[in-house]
Coordinates of C-alpha atoms in Angstrom, one line a residue:
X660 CA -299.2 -28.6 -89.3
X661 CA -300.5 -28.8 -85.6
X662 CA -297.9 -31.3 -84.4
X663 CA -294.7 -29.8 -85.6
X664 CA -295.7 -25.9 -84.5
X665 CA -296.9 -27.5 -81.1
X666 CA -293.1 -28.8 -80.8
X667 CA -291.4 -26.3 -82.1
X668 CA -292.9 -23.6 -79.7
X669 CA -292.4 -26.1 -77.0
X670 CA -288.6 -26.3 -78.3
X671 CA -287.9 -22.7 -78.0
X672 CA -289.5 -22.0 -75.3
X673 CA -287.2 -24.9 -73.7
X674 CA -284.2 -23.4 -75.2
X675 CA -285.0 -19.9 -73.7
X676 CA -285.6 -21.6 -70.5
X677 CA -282.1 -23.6 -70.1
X678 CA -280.8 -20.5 -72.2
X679 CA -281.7 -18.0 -68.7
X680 CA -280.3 -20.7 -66.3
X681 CA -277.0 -21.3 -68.0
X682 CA -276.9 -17.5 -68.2
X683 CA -277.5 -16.9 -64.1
X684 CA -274.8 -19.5 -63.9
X685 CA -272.1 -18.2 -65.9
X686 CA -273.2 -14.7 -63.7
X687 CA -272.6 -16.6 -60.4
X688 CA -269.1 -18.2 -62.0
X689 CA -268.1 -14.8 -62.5
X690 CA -268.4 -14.1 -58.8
X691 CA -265.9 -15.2 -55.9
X692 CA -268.0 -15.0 -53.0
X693 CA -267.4 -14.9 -49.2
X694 CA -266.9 -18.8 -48.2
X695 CA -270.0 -20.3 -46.4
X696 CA -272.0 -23.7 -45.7
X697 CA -273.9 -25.4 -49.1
X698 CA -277.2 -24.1 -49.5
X699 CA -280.0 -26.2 -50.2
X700 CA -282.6 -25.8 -53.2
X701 CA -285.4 -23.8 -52.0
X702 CA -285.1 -23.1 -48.6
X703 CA -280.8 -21.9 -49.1
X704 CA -279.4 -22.0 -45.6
X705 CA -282.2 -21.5 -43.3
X706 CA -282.0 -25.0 -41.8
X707 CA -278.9 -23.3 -40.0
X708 CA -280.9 -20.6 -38.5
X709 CA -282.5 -21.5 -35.6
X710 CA -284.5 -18.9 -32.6
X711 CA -281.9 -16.9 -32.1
X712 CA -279.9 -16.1 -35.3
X713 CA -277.0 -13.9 -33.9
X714 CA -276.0 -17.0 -31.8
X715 CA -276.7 -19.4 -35.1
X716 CA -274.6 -17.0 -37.0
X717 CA -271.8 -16.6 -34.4
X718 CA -271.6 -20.3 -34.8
X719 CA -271.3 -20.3 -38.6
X720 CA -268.5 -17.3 -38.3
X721 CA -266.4 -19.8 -35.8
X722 CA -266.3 -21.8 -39.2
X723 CA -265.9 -19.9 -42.0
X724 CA -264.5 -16.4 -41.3
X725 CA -265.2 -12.9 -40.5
X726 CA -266.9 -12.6 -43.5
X727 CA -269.6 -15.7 -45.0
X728 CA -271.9 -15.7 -47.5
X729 CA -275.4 -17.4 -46.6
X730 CA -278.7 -17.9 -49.1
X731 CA -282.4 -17.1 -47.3
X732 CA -284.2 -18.6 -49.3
X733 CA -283.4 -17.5 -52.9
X734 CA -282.0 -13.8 -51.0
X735 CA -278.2 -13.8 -50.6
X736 CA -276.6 -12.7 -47.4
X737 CA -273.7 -11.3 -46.5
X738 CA -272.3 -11.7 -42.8
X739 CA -269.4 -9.2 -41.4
X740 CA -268.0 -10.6 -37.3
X741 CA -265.2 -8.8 -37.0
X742 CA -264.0 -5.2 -36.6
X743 CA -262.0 -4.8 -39.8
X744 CA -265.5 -6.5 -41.8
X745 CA -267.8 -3.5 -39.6
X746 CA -265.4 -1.0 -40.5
X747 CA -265.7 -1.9 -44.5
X748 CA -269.5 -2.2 -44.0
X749 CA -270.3 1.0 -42.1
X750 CA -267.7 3.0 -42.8
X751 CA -265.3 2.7 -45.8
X752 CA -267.6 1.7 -47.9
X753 CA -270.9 3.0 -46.2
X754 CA -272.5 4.4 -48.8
X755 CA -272.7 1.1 -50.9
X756 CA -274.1 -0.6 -47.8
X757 CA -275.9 2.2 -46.8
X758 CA -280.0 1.2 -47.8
X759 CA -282.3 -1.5 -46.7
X760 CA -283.9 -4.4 -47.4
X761 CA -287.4 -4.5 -48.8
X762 CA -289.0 -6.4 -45.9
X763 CA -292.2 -7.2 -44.8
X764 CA -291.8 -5.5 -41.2
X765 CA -290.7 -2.1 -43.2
X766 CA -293.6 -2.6 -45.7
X767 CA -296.8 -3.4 -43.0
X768 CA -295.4 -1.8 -40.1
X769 CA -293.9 1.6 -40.8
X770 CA -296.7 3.0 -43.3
X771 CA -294.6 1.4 -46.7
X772 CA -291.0 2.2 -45.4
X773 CA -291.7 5.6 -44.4
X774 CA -290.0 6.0 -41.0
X775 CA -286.1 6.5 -40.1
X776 CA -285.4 2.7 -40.1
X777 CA -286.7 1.0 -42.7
X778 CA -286.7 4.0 -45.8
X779 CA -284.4 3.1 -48.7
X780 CA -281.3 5.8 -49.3
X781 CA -282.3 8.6 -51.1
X782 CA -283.6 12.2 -50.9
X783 CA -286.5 11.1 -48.6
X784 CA -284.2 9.3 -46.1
X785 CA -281.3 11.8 -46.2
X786 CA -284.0 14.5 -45.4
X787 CA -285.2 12.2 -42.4
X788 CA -281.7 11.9 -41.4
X789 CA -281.4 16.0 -41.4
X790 CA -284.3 16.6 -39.3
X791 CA -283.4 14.3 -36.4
X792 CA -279.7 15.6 -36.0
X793 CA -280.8 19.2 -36.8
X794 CA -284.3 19.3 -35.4
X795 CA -285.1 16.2 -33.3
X796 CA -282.1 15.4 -31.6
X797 CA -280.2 18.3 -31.1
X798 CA -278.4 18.8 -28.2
X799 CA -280.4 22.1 -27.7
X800 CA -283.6 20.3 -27.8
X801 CA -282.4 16.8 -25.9
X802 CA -281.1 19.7 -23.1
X803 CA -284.3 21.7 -22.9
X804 CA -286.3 18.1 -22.4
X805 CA -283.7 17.2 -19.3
X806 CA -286.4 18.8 -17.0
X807 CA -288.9 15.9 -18.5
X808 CA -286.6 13.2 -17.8
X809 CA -285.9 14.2 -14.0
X810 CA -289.5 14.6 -13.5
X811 CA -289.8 11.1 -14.6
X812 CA -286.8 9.3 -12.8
X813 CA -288.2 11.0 -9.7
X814 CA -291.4 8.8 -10.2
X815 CA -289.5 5.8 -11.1
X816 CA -287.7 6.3 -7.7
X817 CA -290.5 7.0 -5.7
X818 CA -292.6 3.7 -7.4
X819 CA -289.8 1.5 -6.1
X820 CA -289.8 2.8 -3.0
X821 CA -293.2 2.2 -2.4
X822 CA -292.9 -1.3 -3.8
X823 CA -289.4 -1.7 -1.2
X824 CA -289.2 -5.4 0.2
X825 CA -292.0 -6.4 -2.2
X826 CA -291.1 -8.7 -5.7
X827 CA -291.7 -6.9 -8.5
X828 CA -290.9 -7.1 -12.1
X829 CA -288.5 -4.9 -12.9
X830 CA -288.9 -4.0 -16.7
X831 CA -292.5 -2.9 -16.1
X832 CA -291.4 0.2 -14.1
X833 CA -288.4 0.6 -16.7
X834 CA -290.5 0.4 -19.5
X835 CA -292.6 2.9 -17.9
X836 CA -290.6 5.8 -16.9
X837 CA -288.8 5.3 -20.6
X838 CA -292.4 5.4 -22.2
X839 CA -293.2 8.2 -20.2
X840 CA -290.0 10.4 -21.0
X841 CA -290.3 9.7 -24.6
X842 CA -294.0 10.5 -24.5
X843 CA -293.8 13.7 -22.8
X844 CA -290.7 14.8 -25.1
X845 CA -292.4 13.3 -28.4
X846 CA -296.1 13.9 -28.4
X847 CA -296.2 16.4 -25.8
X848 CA -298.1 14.2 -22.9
X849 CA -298.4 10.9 -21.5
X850 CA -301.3 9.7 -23.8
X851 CA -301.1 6.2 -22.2
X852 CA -302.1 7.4 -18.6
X853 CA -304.8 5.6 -17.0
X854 CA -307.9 7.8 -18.1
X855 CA -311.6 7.4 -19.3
X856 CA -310.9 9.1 -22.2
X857 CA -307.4 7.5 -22.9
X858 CA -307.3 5.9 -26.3
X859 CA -305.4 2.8 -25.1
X860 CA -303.9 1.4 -21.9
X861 CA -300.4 1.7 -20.6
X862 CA -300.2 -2.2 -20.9
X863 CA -301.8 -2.3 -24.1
X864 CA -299.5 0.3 -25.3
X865 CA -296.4 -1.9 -24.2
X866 CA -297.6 -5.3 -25.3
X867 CA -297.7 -3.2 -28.9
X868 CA -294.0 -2.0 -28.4
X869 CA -293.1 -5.1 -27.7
X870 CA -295.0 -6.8 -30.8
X871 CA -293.2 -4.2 -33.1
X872 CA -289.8 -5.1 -32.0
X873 CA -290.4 -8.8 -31.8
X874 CA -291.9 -8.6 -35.5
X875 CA -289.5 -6.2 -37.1
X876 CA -286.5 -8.9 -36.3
X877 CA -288.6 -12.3 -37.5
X878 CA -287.1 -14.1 -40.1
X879 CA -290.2 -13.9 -42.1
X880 CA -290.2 -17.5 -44.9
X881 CA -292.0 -14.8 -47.5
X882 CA -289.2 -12.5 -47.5
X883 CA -286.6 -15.0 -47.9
X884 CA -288.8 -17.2 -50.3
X885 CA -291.5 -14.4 -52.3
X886 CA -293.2 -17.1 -54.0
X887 CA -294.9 -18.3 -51.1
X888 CA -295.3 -14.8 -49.3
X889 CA -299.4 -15.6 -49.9
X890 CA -299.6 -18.0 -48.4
X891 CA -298.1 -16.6 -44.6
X892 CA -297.0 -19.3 -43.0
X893 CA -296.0 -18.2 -39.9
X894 CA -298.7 -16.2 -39.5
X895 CA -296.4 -12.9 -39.2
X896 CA -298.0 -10.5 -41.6
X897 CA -301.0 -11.2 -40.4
X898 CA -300.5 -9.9 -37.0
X899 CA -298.2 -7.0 -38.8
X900 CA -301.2 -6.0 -40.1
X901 CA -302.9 -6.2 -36.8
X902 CA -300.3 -4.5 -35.0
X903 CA -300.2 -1.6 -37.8
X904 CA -304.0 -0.8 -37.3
X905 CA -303.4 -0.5 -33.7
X906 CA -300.7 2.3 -34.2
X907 CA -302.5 4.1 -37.1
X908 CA -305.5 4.9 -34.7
X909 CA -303.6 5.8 -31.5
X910 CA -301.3 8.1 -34.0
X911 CA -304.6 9.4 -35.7
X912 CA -305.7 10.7 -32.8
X913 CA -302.4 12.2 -31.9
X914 CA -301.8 14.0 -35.0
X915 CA -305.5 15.3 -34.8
X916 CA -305.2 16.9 -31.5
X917 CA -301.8 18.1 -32.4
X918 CA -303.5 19.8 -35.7
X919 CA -306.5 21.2 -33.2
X920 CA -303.9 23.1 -30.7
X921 CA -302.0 24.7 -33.7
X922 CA -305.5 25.8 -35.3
X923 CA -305.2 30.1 -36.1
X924 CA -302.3 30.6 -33.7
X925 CA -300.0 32.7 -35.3
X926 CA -296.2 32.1 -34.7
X927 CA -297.1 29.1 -32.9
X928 CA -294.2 27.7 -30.7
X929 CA -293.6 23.7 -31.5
X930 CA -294.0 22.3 -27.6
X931 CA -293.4 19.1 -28.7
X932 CA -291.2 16.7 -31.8
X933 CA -294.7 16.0 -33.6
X934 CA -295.7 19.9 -33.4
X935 CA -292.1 19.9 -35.2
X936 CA -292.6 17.5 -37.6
X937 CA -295.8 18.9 -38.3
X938 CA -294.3 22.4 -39.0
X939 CA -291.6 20.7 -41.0
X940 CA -294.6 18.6 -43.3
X941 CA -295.5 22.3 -44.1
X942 CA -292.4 23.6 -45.2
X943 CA -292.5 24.7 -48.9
X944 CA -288.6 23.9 -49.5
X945 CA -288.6 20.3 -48.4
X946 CA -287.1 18.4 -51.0
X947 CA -289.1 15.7 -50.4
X948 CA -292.4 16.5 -49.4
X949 CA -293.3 15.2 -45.9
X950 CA -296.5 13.1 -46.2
X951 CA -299.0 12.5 -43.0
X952 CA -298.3 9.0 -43.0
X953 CA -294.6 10.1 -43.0
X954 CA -295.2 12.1 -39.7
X955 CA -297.1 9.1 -38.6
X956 CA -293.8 6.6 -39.5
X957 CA -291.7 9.1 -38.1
X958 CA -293.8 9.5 -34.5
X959 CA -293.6 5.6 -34.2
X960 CA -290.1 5.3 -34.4
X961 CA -289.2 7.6 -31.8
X962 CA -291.2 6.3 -29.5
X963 CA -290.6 3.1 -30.1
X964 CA -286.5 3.1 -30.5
X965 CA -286.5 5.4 -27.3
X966 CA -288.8 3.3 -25.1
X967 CA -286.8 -0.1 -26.1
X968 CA -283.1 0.2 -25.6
X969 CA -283.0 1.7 -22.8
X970 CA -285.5 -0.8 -20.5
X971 CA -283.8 -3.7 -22.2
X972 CA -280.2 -2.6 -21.6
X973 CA -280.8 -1.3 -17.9
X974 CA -282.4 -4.9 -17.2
X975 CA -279.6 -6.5 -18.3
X976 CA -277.5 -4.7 -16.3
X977 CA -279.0 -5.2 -12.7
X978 CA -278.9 -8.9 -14.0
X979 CA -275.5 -9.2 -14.2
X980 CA -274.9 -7.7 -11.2
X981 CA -276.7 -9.6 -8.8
X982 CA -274.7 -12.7 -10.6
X983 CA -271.9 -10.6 -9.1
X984 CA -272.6 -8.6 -6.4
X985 CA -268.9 -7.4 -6.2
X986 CA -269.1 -5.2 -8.7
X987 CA -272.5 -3.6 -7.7
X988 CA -270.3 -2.6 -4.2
X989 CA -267.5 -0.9 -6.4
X990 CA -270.4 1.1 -7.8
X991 CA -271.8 2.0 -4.8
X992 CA -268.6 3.1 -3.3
X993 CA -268.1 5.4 -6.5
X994 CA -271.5 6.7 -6.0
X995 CA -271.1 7.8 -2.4
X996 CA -267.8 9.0 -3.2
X997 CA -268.7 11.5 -5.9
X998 CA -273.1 12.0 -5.1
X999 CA -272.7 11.3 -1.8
X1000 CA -275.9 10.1 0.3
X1001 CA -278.2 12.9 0.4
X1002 CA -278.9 13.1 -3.2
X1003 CA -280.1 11.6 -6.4
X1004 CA -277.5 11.2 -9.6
X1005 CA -278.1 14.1 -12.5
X1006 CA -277.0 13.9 -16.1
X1007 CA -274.6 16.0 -15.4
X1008 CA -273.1 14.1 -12.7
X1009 CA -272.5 11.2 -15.0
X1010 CA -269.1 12.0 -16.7
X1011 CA -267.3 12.0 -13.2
X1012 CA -269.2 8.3 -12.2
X1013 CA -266.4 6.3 -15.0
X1014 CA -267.5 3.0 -13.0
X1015 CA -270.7 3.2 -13.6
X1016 CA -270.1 4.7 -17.1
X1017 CA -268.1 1.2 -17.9
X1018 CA -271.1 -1.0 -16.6
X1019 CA -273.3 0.9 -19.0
X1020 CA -271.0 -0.2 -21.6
X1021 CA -270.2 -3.8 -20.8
X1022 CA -273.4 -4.4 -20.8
X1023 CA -273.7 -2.6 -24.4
X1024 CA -271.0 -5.4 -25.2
X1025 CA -272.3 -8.6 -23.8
X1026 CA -276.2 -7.7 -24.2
X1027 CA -276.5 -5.3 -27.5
X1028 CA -280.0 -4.5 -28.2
X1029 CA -279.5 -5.4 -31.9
X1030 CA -277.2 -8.1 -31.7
X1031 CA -277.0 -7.7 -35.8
X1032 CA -277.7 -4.2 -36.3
X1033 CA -280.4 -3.4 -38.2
X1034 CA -280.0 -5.4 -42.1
X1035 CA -277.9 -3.4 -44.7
X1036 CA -278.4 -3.8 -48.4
X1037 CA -275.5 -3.0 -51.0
X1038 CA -276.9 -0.2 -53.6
X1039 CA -274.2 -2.3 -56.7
X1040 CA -271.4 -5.1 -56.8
X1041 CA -268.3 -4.4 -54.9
X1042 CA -265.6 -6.0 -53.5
X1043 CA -264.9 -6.9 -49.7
X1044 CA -262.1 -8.0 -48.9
X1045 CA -261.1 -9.6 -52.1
X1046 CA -264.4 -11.4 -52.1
X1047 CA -267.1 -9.8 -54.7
X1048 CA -270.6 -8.8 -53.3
X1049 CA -273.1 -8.6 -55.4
X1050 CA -275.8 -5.9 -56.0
X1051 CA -279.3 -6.4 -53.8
X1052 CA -277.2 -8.6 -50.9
X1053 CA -278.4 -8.2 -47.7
X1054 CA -275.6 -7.2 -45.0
X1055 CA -275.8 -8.1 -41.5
X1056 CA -272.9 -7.1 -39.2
X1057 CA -273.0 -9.3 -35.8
X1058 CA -271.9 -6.8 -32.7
X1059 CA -272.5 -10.0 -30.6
X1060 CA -270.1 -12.1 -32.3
X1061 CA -267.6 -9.0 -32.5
X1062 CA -268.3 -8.5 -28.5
X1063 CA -266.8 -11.7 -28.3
X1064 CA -264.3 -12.0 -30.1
X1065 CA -261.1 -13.0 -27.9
X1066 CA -258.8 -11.2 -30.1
X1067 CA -260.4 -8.3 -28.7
X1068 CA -261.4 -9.0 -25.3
X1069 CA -259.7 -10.8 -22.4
X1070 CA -262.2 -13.8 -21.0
X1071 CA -265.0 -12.4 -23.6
X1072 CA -267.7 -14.4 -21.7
X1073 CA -267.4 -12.4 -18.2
X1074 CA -269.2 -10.0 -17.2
X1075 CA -266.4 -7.2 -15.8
X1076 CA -267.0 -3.5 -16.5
X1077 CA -262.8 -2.9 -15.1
X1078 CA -262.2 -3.8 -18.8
X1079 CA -263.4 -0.2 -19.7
X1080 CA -261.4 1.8 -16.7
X1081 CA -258.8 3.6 -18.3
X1082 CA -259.8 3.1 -22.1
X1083 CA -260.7 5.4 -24.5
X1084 CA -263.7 3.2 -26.4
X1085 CA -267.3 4.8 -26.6
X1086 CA -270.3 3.7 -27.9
X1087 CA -270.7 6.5 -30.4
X1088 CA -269.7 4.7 -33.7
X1089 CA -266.2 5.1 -33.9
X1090 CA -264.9 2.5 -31.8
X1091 CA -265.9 -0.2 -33.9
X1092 CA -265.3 -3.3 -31.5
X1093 CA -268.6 -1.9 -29.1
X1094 CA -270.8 -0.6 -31.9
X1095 CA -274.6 -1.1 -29.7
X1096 CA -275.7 2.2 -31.5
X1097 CA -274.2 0.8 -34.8
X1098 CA -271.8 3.3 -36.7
X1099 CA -271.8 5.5 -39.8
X1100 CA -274.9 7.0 -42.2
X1101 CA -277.3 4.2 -40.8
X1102 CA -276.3 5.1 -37.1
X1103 CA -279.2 5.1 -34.9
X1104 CA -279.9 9.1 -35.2
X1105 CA -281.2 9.3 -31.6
X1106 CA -278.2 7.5 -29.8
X1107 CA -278.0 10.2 -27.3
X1108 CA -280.5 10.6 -26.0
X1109 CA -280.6 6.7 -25.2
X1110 CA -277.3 6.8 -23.4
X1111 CA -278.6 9.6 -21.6
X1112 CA -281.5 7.4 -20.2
X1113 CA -279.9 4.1 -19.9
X1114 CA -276.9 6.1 -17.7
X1115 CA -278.8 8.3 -15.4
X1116 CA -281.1 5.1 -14.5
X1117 CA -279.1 3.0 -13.8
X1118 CA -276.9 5.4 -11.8
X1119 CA -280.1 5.8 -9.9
X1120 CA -280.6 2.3 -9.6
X1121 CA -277.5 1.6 -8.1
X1122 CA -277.8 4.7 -6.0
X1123 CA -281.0 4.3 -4.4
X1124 CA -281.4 0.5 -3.9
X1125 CA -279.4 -2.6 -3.1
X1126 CA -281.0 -5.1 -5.2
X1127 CA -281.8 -8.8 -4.3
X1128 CA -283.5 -12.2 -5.8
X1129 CA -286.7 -13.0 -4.0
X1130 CA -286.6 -15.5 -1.8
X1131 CA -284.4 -18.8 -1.6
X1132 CA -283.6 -18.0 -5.4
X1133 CA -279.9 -18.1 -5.3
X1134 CA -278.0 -16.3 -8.2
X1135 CA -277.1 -19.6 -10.1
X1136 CA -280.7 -19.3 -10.6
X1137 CA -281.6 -16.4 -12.7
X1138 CA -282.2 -17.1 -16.5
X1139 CA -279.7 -15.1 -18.9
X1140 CA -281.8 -16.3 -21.8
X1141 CA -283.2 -14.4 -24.3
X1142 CA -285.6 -13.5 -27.5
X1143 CA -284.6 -12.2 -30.6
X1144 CA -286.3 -9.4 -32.4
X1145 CA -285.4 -6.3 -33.5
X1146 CA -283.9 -5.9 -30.1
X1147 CA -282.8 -9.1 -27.7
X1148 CA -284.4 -8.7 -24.2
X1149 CA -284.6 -11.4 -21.1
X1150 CA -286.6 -14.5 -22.1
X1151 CA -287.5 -14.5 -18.7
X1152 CA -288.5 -11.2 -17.5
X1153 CA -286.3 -10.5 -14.2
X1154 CA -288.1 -10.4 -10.8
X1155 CA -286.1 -8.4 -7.9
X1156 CA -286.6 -7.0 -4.5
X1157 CA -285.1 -3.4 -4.1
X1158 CA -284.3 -2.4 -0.8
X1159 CA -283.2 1.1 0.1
X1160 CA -279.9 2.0 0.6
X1161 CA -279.8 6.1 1.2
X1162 CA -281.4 7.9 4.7
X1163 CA -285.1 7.6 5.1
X1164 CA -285.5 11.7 4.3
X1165 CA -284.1 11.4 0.3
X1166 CA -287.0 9.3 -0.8
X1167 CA -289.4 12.4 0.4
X1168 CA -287.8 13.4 -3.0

């Protein structure tokens, strides 16, 4: 009786088996996907992929269409290059595209997908959503911390002109004054200045912004192929881990003196966005009750998506004009036109500087921070322009290809802010050929107060300095490379000489 059970188990367990596969294939039948390259067992399409994906992806778009379908592994992805394929994505059909991605960056990284970026749609992320555009980033708030960010360009100004004539690298000082505003506005103080009792370093705390946005971009093998998630080949979760410690103990420490201040005071007045998170954790009629680690996800993305963006985009900027120093002396000209020379650029100031205004945004369209947005993932199966998408697909939509796209953009590949004089197109999600800040529910919440930095720096920039190569390094020299993350900085960080350009009394500032 042993051999024929033995076989007979062995049979329907077989039949079951080749039963499930001929099922999942008849599923797939069903579907007419977006066209894209072969994938191979195992590994799908990741042989195409190479260090920087947007530009891998651009390539495979040049191919197939505006709209491709690519396998990560065993994970299906969906790729929109185009406006008309963004405007399905994040607007017509936003809600279906509207969640994200179970990744290992949201999982390790931002306390189990509790922050802004990374939380799945639902009650607990619409609730985030609420308390940035009602709370966090209001325009009453963003205009009551304008003080804080004057206070800090002022130092920015007055670094660089101590350092005038001297090399120096310029996304250190950016980085700083951006780390400093959002410090100040977010927890209240700079915790990262120099002192005994600080709990960790200015450059520490950089290297660990950095880490986070070069890690939450990483094509990760284990998210794309689960079964061998274990064994970490890359060695990515592993220093996720690592770099989630770090934040947990610096936060730690600032939700505990946060707590300490607010101890007995009666009507206490939030000075700070964690005093009004905190307040917010302790409102009774949250519909999703706001957890510690939920204040602590929260704290780490806005100081992280405000320090980033705006040092990455400003050094792009001053790169491409010392590639073409014609367009830095049309800027000038508008800046001694409208500020004249015996004063520093204010936020207000900036709606009457268009020049510099179109810079800011051509530099948005050649250099977006994320060059793919941050992933989508569609909610159920729909259609896209008569292709069918099926439920748990990642979406990407490439900005970088779309900033490029000829169809759009005269000579896509220059640099030349005049393509913005006289146009209508903002950066605010609605002009979906320059969408740096992305567009619809998934919209980067804090978008203004971004632009706000990126503008008045730069205008400062411009204003205050002429802005050299050290050296015999000739413009044909600098490296426009650069690494992708979660945002897309210089492979090479840019090295400058600023030289002052206003009357020796302004920089008494």
């Amino acid at each position: 009786m042993e051999g024929p059970t033995w076989v007979s188990y062995a049979a329907m367990w077989l039949a079951t088996v080749a039963l499930l596969l001929l099922s999942r294939r008849l599923r797939r039948r069903k579907f007419k996907l977006p066209p894209g390259p072969k994938p191979w067992p195992i590994i799908g399409n990741l042989n195409l992929i190479g260090s920087l994906p947007h530009r891998s992806i651009h390539d495979l778009s040049q191919k197939y269409g505006p709209i491709i379908y690519l396998r990560f592994g065993s994970a299906p992805v969906v790729v929109g290059s185009s406006v008309e394929m963004a405007k399905i994505f994040l607007k017509t059909q936003d809600v279906t595209f509207a969640s994200r991605p179970k990744i290992a960056a949201g999982k390790y990284t931002t306390y189990n997908y509790s922050n802004i970026t990374w939380s799945s749609y639902g009650p607990y992320w619409r609730q985030a959503r609420k308390m940035c555009l009602m709370e966090l980033f209001s325009a009453r708030r963003l205009d009551s911390y304008e003080y804080i960010r004057r206070e800090e360009m002022t130092a920015l100004l007055k670094g660089l002109y101590a350092s005038a004539e001297d090399p120096i690298l310029l996304k250190d000082h950016l980085s700083t004054v951006s780390l400093n505003v959002i410090s100040r506005m977010v927890l209240g103080k700079k915790y990262t200045d120099e002192s005994e009792n600080a709990v960790v370093s200015p450059d520490e705390f950089k290297k660990m912004l950095d880490e986070l946005f070069l890690l939450s971009g990483v094509l990760n093998i284990g998210d794309s192929i689960p079964w061998i998630d274990f064994l970490d080949l890359q060695g990515y979760i592993k220093r996720m881990k690592a770099l989630s410690k770090k934040f947990d103990r610096f936060l730690e420490h600032v939700l505990d003196e946060h707590n300490e201040r607010r101890k007995g005071v009666k009507d206490y007045v939030a000075k700070d966005m964690v005093d009004v998170l905190l307040q917010l954790a302790e409102d009774p009629n949250l519909e999703v009750k706001l957890e510690r680690h939920g204040v602590k996800a929260f704290t780490q993305d806005l100081i992280a998506g405000g320090t980033e963006s705006s040092a990455v985009t400003v050094e792009w900027a001053i790169s491409e004009l010392l590639k073409k120093p014609e367009i830095f002396i049309k800027a000038t000209e508008e800046l001694d036109r409208v500020i004249g020379r015996e004063r520093w650029v204010e936020e207000k100031d900036i709606v009457n500087l268009p020049y510099v205004d179109a810079i800011v945004k051509e530099t948005m369209r050649l250099h977006p921070v994320a060059p793919m947005l941050v992933p989508r993932f569609s909610r159920e199966d729909c259609q896209v322009a008569g292709y069918d998408i099926p439920k748990d697909t990642r979406v990407l939509v490439n900005v970088w290809t779309i900033g490029r796209d000829p169809s759009l953009w005269d000579h896509p590949n220059e640099f030349d802010p005049d393509r913005f004089i006289g146009k209508p197109i903002d950066v605010k999600g609605q002009d979906f050929e320059l969408l740096p800040f992305g567009s619809g529910r998934r919209m980067c919440p804090g978008y203004s107060l971004g632009l706000k930095v990126i503008q008045s720096s730069l205008a400062n920039l411009l204003h205050g300095f002429t802005w050299k190569l050290p050296g015999s390094m000739k413009k044909e020299d600098l490296d426009m490379d650069e690494i992708f993350g979660l945002s897309t900085p210089k492979k090479v960080p840019l090295v400058v000489v600023a030289e002052p350009r206003l009357p020796p009394h302004v920089y008494g500032l």
